[in-house]
PDB file of C-alpha atoms in Angstrom:
ATOM      1  CA  MET U   1      -2.683  33.587 -72.745  1.00 85.00           C
ATOM      2  CA  ALA U   2      -3.412  34.196 -69.059  1.00 95.00           C
ATOM      3  CA  PRO U   3      -1.645  37.022 -67.216  1.00 98.00           C
ATOM      4  CA  LYS U   4       1.369  35.866 -65.230  1.00 98.00           C
ATOM      5  CA  ILE U   5       1.851  36.431 -61.508  1.00 98.00           C
ATOM      6  CA  LEU U   6       5.238  36.268 -59.792  1.00 98.00           C
ATOM      7  CA  ILE U   7       5.728  34.978 -56.252  1.00 99.00           C
ATOM      8  CA  VAL U   8       9.152  35.811 -54.782  1.00 98.00           C
ATOM      9  CA  THR U   9      10.340  33.748 -51.848  1.00 98.00           C
ATOM     10  CA  GLY U  10      13.055  31.539 -50.413  1.00 98.00           C
ATOM     11  CA  ASP U  11      13.827  28.998 -47.736  1.00 98.00           C
ATOM     12  CA  ALA U  12      11.988  29.517 -44.427  1.00 98.00           C
ATOM     13  CA  ALA U  13       9.001  31.178 -46.078  1.00 98.00           C
ATOM     14  CA  GLU U  14       5.725  30.375 -44.338  1.00 98.00           C
ATOM     15  CA  SER U  15       4.206  27.383 -46.194  1.00 98.00           C
ATOM     16  CA  LEU U  16       0.625  28.650 -46.220  1.00 97.00           C
ATOM     17  CA  GLU U  17       1.651  32.140 -47.292  1.00 98.00           C
ATOM     18  CA  VAL U  18       3.312  30.739 -50.415  1.00 98.00           C
ATOM     19  CA  LEU U  19       0.982  27.911 -51.322  1.00 98.00           C
ATOM     20  CA  TYR U  20      -2.386  29.560 -50.620  1.00 98.00           C
ATOM     21  CA  PRO U  21      -1.886  32.457 -53.070  1.00 98.00           C
ATOM     22  CA  TYR U  22      -0.151  30.119 -55.529  1.00 98.00           C
ATOM     23  CA  GLN U  23      -3.176  27.815 -55.641  1.00 98.00           C
ATOM     24  CA  ARG U  24      -5.809  30.550 -55.352  1.00 98.00           C
ATOM     25  CA  LEU U  25      -4.357  32.552 -58.245  1.00 98.00           C
ATOM     26  CA  ARG U  26      -4.080  29.441 -60.427  1.00 98.00           C
ATOM     27  CA  GLU U  27      -7.695  28.641 -59.561  1.00 97.00           C
ATOM     28  CA  GLU U  28      -8.623  32.105 -60.909  1.00 97.00           C
ATOM     29  CA  GLY U  29      -6.883  31.259 -64.196  1.00 98.00           C
ATOM     30  CA  TYR U  30      -3.608  33.138 -63.725  1.00 98.00           C
ATOM     31  CA  GLU U  31      -0.255  31.589 -64.590  1.00 98.00           C
ATOM     32  CA  VAL U  32       1.980  31.665 -61.498  1.00 98.00           C
ATOM     33  CA  ASP U  33       5.764  31.401 -61.242  1.00 98.00           C
ATOM     34  CA  ILE U  34       7.774  31.103 -58.046  1.00 98.00           C
ATOM     35  CA  ALA U  35      11.180  32.791 -58.055  1.00 98.00           C
ATOM     36  CA  ALA U  36      13.929  32.385 -55.451  1.00 98.00           C
ATOM     37  CA  PRO U  37      17.639  33.184 -55.180  1.00 98.00           C
ATOM     38  CA  THR U  38      18.361  30.021 -57.226  1.00 98.00           C
ATOM     39  CA  ARG U  39      16.358  27.302 -58.949  1.00 98.00           C
ATOM     40  CA  LYS U  40      16.140  24.647 -56.280  1.00 98.00           C
ATOM     41  CA  LYS U  41      13.750  22.821 -53.996  1.00 98.00           C
ATOM     42  CA  LEU U  42      12.716  25.379 -51.397  1.00 98.00           C
ATOM     43  CA  ARG U  43      12.120  24.395 -47.787  1.00 98.00           C
ATOM     44  CA  PHE U  44       9.188  26.210 -46.242  1.00 98.00           C
ATOM     45  CA  VAL U  45       8.173  26.409 -42.576  1.00 98.00           C
ATOM     46  CA  VAL U  46       4.947  26.400 -40.574  1.00 97.00           C
ATOM     47  CA  HIS U  47       4.388  29.279 -38.176  1.00 95.00           C
ATOM     48  CA  ASP U  48       1.762  28.619 -35.560  1.00 92.00           C
ATOM     49  CA  PHE U  49       0.423  30.260 -32.459  1.00 88.00           C
ATOM     50  CA  GLU U  50       0.512  28.197 -29.280  1.00 92.00           C
ATOM     51  CA  PRO U  51      -0.586  28.988 -25.721  1.00 95.00           C
ATOM     52  CA  GLY U  52       2.267  30.042 -23.485  1.00 94.00           C
ATOM     53  CA  PHE U  53       4.506  31.376 -26.298  1.00 93.00           C
ATOM     54  CA  ASP U  54       5.089  35.115 -26.589  1.00 91.00           C
ATOM     55  CA  THR U  55       5.419  34.845 -30.359  1.00 89.00           C
ATOM     56  CA  TYR U  56       4.768  32.282 -33.072  1.00 90.00           C
ATOM     57  CA  THR U  57       6.493  28.898 -33.183  1.00 92.00           C
ATOM     58  CA  GLU U  58       8.245  27.483 -36.238  1.00 94.00           C
ATOM     59  CA  LYS U  59       8.177  23.919 -37.518  1.00 96.00           C
ATOM     60  CA  PRO U  60       9.379  22.329 -40.777  1.00 97.00           C
ATOM     61  CA  GLY U  61       6.871  22.757 -43.598  1.00 96.00           C
ATOM     62  CA  TYR U  62       6.450  21.733 -47.211  1.00 97.00           C
ATOM     63  CA  THR U  63       9.074  21.735 -49.937  1.00 97.00           C
ATOM     64  CA  TRP U  64       8.404  23.214 -53.359  1.00 98.00           C
ATOM     65  CA  PRO U  65      10.538  23.850 -56.439  1.00 98.00           C
ATOM     66  CA  ALA U  66      11.445  27.361 -57.527  1.00 98.00           C
ATOM     67  CA  ASP U  67      10.597  27.896 -61.197  1.00 98.00           C
ATOM     68  CA  LEU U  68      13.152  30.671 -61.671  1.00 98.00           C
ATOM     69  CA  ALA U  69      16.153  32.305 -60.077  1.00 98.00           C
ATOM     70  CA  PHE U  70      15.773  36.026 -59.388  1.00 98.00           C
ATOM     71  CA  ALA U  71      18.426  36.743 -62.040  1.00 98.00           C
ATOM     72  CA  GLU U  72      16.173  35.084 -64.661  1.00 98.00           C
ATOM     73  CA  VAL U  73      13.081  37.183 -63.904  1.00 98.00           C
ATOM     74  CA  ASP U  74      11.874  39.826 -66.367  1.00 98.00           C
ATOM     75  CA  PRO U  75       9.389  41.886 -64.330  1.00 98.00           C
ATOM     76  CA  GLY U  76       7.813  43.138 -67.581  1.00 98.00           C
ATOM     77  CA  GLN U  77       6.405  39.648 -68.199  1.00 98.00           C
ATOM     78  CA  TYR U  78       4.337  39.726 -65.007  1.00 98.00           C
ATOM     79  CA  ALA U  79       1.067  41.460 -64.199  1.00 98.00           C
ATOM     80  CA  ALA U  80       1.498  41.328 -60.416  1.00 98.00           C
ATOM     81  CA  LEU U  81       3.782  40.361 -57.557  1.00 98.00           C
ATOM     82  CA  VAL U  82       3.137  38.328 -54.390  1.00 99.00           C
ATOM     83  CA  ILE U  83       5.507  38.535 -51.425  1.00 98.00           C
ATOM     84  CA  PRO U  84       4.894  35.855 -48.762  1.00 98.00           C
ATOM     85  CA  GLY U  85       6.152  36.141 -45.217  1.00 98.00           C
ATOM     86  CA  GLY U  86       8.011  33.831 -42.908  1.00 97.00           C
ATOM     87  CA  ARG U  87      11.702  34.434 -42.273  1.00 96.00           C
ATOM     88  CA  ALA U  88      12.581  34.565 -45.972  1.00 98.00           C
ATOM     89  CA  PRO U  89      12.007  38.323 -46.440  1.00 98.00           C
ATOM     90  CA  GLU U  90      14.551  39.074 -43.682  1.00 96.00           C
ATOM     91  CA  TYR U  91      17.461  37.777 -45.732  1.00 97.00           C
ATOM     92  CA  LEU U  92      15.970  38.267 -49.193  1.00 98.00           C
ATOM     93  CA  ARG U  93      15.818  42.046 -48.736  1.00 98.00           C
ATOM     94  CA  GLY U  94      19.607  42.027 -49.099  1.00 98.00           C
ATOM     95  CA  ASP U  95      19.430  40.450 -52.581  1.00 98.00           C
ATOM     96  CA  GLY U  96      20.153  43.120 -55.199  1.00 98.00           C
ATOM     97  CA  GLU U  97      18.454  41.198 -58.022  1.00 98.00           C
ATOM     98  CA  LEU U  98      15.284  40.857 -56.001  1.00 98.00           C
ATOM     99  CA  ARG U  99      15.274  44.515 -54.992  1.00 98.00           C
ATOM    100  CA  LYS U 100      15.398  45.431 -58.716  1.00 98.00           C
ATOM    101  CA  ILE U 101      12.390  43.174 -59.361  1.00 98.00           C
ATOM    102  CA  VAL U 102      10.338  44.611 -56.505  1.00 98.00           C
ATOM    103  CA  LYS U 103      11.209  48.194 -57.473  1.00 98.00           C
ATOM    104  CA  ALA U 104      10.114  47.518 -61.060  1.00 98.00           C
ATOM    105  CA  PHE U 105       6.628  46.558 -59.835  1.00 98.00           C
ATOM    106  CA  PHE U 106       6.359  49.749 -57.780  1.00 98.00           C
ATOM    107  CA  ASP U 107       7.705  51.881 -60.651  1.00 98.00           C
ATOM    108  CA  THR U 108       5.020  50.533 -63.022  1.00 98.00           C
ATOM    109  CA  ASP U 109       2.211  50.581 -60.414  1.00 98.00           C
ATOM    110  CA  LYS U 110       1.476  46.892 -60.853  1.00 98.00           C
ATOM    111  CA  PRO U 111      -0.480  45.070 -58.120  1.00 98.00           C
ATOM    112  CA  ILE U 112       1.588  43.822 -55.193  1.00 98.00           C
ATOM    113  CA  ALA U 113       0.306  41.524 -52.442  1.00 98.00           C
ATOM    114  CA  GLN U 114       2.429  41.293 -49.300  1.00 98.00           C
ATOM    115  CA  ILE U 115       1.796  39.432 -46.077  1.00 98.00           C
ATOM    116  CA  CYS U 116       3.330  38.985 -42.633  1.00 98.00           C
ATOM    117  CA  HIS U 117       7.082  39.751 -42.884  1.00 98.00           C
ATOM    118  CA  GLY U 118       6.857  40.398 -46.654  1.00 98.00           C
ATOM    119  CA  PRO U 119       6.737  44.186 -46.123  1.00 98.00           C
ATOM    120  CA  LEU U 120      10.360  44.041 -44.934  1.00 98.00           C
ATOM    121  CA  LEU U 121      11.182  43.477 -48.591  1.00 98.00           C
ATOM    122  CA  THR U 122       9.026  46.306 -49.950  1.00 98.00           C
ATOM    123  CA  ALA U 123      10.431  48.610 -47.256  1.00 98.00           C
ATOM    124  CA  SER U 124      13.950  47.826 -48.525  1.00 98.00           C
ATOM    125  CA  VAL U 125      13.133  49.503 -51.863  1.00 98.00           C
ATOM    126  CA  ASP U 126      11.429  52.481 -50.171  1.00 98.00           C
ATOM    127  CA  GLY U 127       8.066  51.290 -51.469  1.00 98.00           C
ATOM    128  CA  LEU U 128       6.085  51.966 -48.290  1.00 98.00           C
ATOM    129  CA  ARG U 129       6.749  55.663 -47.693  1.00 98.00           C
ATOM    130  CA  GLY U 130       3.442  57.515 -47.442  1.00 98.00           C
ATOM    131  CA  ARG U 131       1.353  54.351 -47.761  1.00 98.00           C
ATOM    132  CA  ARG U 132      -1.071  52.570 -45.460  1.00 98.00           C
ATOM    133  CA  VAL U 133      -0.064  48.966 -44.709  1.00 98.00           C
ATOM    134  CA  THR U 134      -0.449  46.104 -42.329  1.00 98.00           C
ATOM    135  CA  ALA U 135       2.045  43.361 -41.519  1.00 98.00           C
ATOM    136  CA  TYR U 136       2.752  40.917 -38.738  1.00 97.00           C
ATOM    137  CA  PRO U 137       1.947  43.129 -35.716  1.00 96.00           C
ATOM    138  CA  ALA U 138       5.495  42.949 -34.314  1.00 96.00           C
ATOM    139  CA  LEU U 139       6.641  44.825 -37.445  1.00 98.00           C
ATOM    140  CA  GLU U 140       4.653  47.968 -36.649  1.00 98.00           C
ATOM    141  CA  PRO U 141       7.850  49.892 -35.691  1.00 98.00           C
ATOM    142  CA  ASP U 142       9.556  48.721 -38.900  1.00 98.00           C
ATOM    143  CA  MET U 143       6.611  49.883 -40.994  1.00 98.00           C
ATOM    144  CA  GLN U 144       6.620  53.274 -39.286  1.00 98.00           C
ATOM    145  CA  ALA U 145      10.397  53.556 -39.789  1.00 98.00           C
ATOM    146  CA  ALA U 146       9.797  52.853 -43.498  1.00 98.00           C
ATOM    147  CA  GLY U 147       7.436  55.835 -43.613  1.00 98.00           C
ATOM    148  CA  ALA U 148       4.191  53.862 -43.694  1.00 98.00           C
ATOM    149  CA  THR U 149       1.063  54.237 -41.620  1.00 98.00           C
ATOM    150  CA  PHE U 150       0.490  50.904 -39.897  1.00 98.00           C
ATOM    151  CA  GLN U 151      -3.050  49.566 -39.511  1.00 98.00           C
ATOM    152  CA  ASP U 152      -3.807  46.423 -37.511  1.00 98.00           C
ATOM    153  CA  ALA U 153      -6.359  44.901 -39.905  1.00 98.00           C
ATOM    154  CA  GLU U 154      -6.929  41.689 -41.869  1.00 98.00           C
ATOM    155  CA  ALA U 155      -6.166  43.427 -45.141  1.00 98.00           C
ATOM    156  CA  VAL U 156      -5.182  46.971 -46.083  1.00 98.00           C
ATOM    157  CA  VAL U 157      -5.465  48.269 -49.639  1.00 98.00           C
ATOM    158  CA  ASP U 158      -3.502  51.341 -50.699  1.00 98.00           C
ATOM    159  CA  GLY U 159      -3.801  51.753 -54.453  1.00 98.00           C
ATOM    160  CA  THR U 160      -2.320  48.620 -55.996  1.00 98.00           C
ATOM    161  CA  LEU U 161      -0.602  47.513 -52.769  1.00 98.00           C
ATOM    162  CA  VAL U 162      -2.523  44.958 -50.703  1.00 98.00           C
ATOM    163  CA  SER U 163      -1.104  43.863 -47.367  1.00 98.00           C
ATOM    164  CA  SER U 164      -2.140  41.447 -44.653  1.00 98.00           C
ATOM    165  CA  ARG U 165      -0.944  40.410 -41.183  1.00 98.00           C
ATOM    166  CA  ALA U 166      -0.483  36.626 -41.419  1.00 96.00           C
ATOM    167  CA  TRP U 167      -2.001  33.403 -42.764  1.00 95.00           C
ATOM    168  CA  PRO U 168      -5.143  33.539 -40.570  1.00 96.00           C
ATOM    169  CA  ASP U 169      -6.133  36.568 -42.716  1.00 97.00           C
ATOM    170  CA  HIS U 170      -5.755  34.811 -46.084  1.00 97.00           C
ATOM    171  CA  SER U 171      -9.398  35.076 -47.140  1.00 98.00           C
ATOM    172  CA  ALA U 172      -9.529  38.857 -46.695  1.00 98.00           C
ATOM    173  CA  TRP U 173      -6.053  39.284 -48.245  1.00 98.00           C
ATOM    174  CA  MET U 174      -6.777  37.340 -51.429  1.00 98.00           C
ATOM    175  CA  ARG U 175     -10.305  38.775 -51.747  1.00 98.00           C
ATOM    176  CA  GLU U 176      -8.864  42.321 -51.762  1.00 98.00           C
ATOM    177  CA  PHE U 177      -5.895  41.416 -53.961  1.00 98.00           C
ATOM    178  CA  LEU U 178      -8.125  39.719 -56.523  1.00 98.00           C
ATOM    179  CA  THR U 179     -10.337  42.821 -56.656  1.00 98.00           C
ATOM    180  CA  VAL U 180      -7.277  44.915 -57.544  1.00 98.00           C
ATOM    181  CA  LEU U 181      -5.888  42.260 -59.879  1.00 97.00           C
ATOM    182  CA  ARG U 182      -9.125  41.753 -61.826  1.00 97.00           C
ATOM    183  CA  ALA U 183      -9.281  45.503 -62.471  1.00 97.00           C
ATOM    184  CA  LYS U 184      -5.632  45.793 -63.592  1.00 97.00           C
ATOM    185  CA  ALA U 185      -5.000  42.393 -65.243  1.00 97.00           C
ATOM    186  CA  PRO U 186      -8.204  40.409 -65.816  1.00 96.00           C
ATOM    187  CA  VAL U 187      -8.099  36.827 -67.020  1.00 96.00           C
ATOM    188  CA  SER U 188      -9.688  36.854 -70.476  1.00 85.00           C
TER     189      SER U 188
END
């Protein structure tokens, strides 16, 4: 049986940051589940960069069903965790069930991939203190406040934690995450 990977997300997650790792990990042979606050059809968004805007813009994106509610997740069944960005991590970091899940991955040193605003969630469980990370560049002060060293790079690897800035960096992010994942939880 293939190792299982957990993606944790919610409404207003960035479409590409959920669906790219979901498809890429399945392509590698991993089983992938998406968990959210409840089992429902999630509504993702598209963040884009347009001339004349000081920050990204947001448009409606794809919908996708959540396989599990956070309360149904047993972190012990999963080899790794993926935390997409978008606006979802802002409100998800207040979810006690999700914080328990994320902390369990840190406590067992399992691979974690985070992108864009995803590190807001790992910061909420004090998982970034003393680590090197990247995130959406506007989060540099948040990463420093969480005790991390921020690096403005496509992908940053610190042990089993792999972080990336945003969807334009997907190739570097998944390349580095798959290197860590293959070493810790290879597909047989």
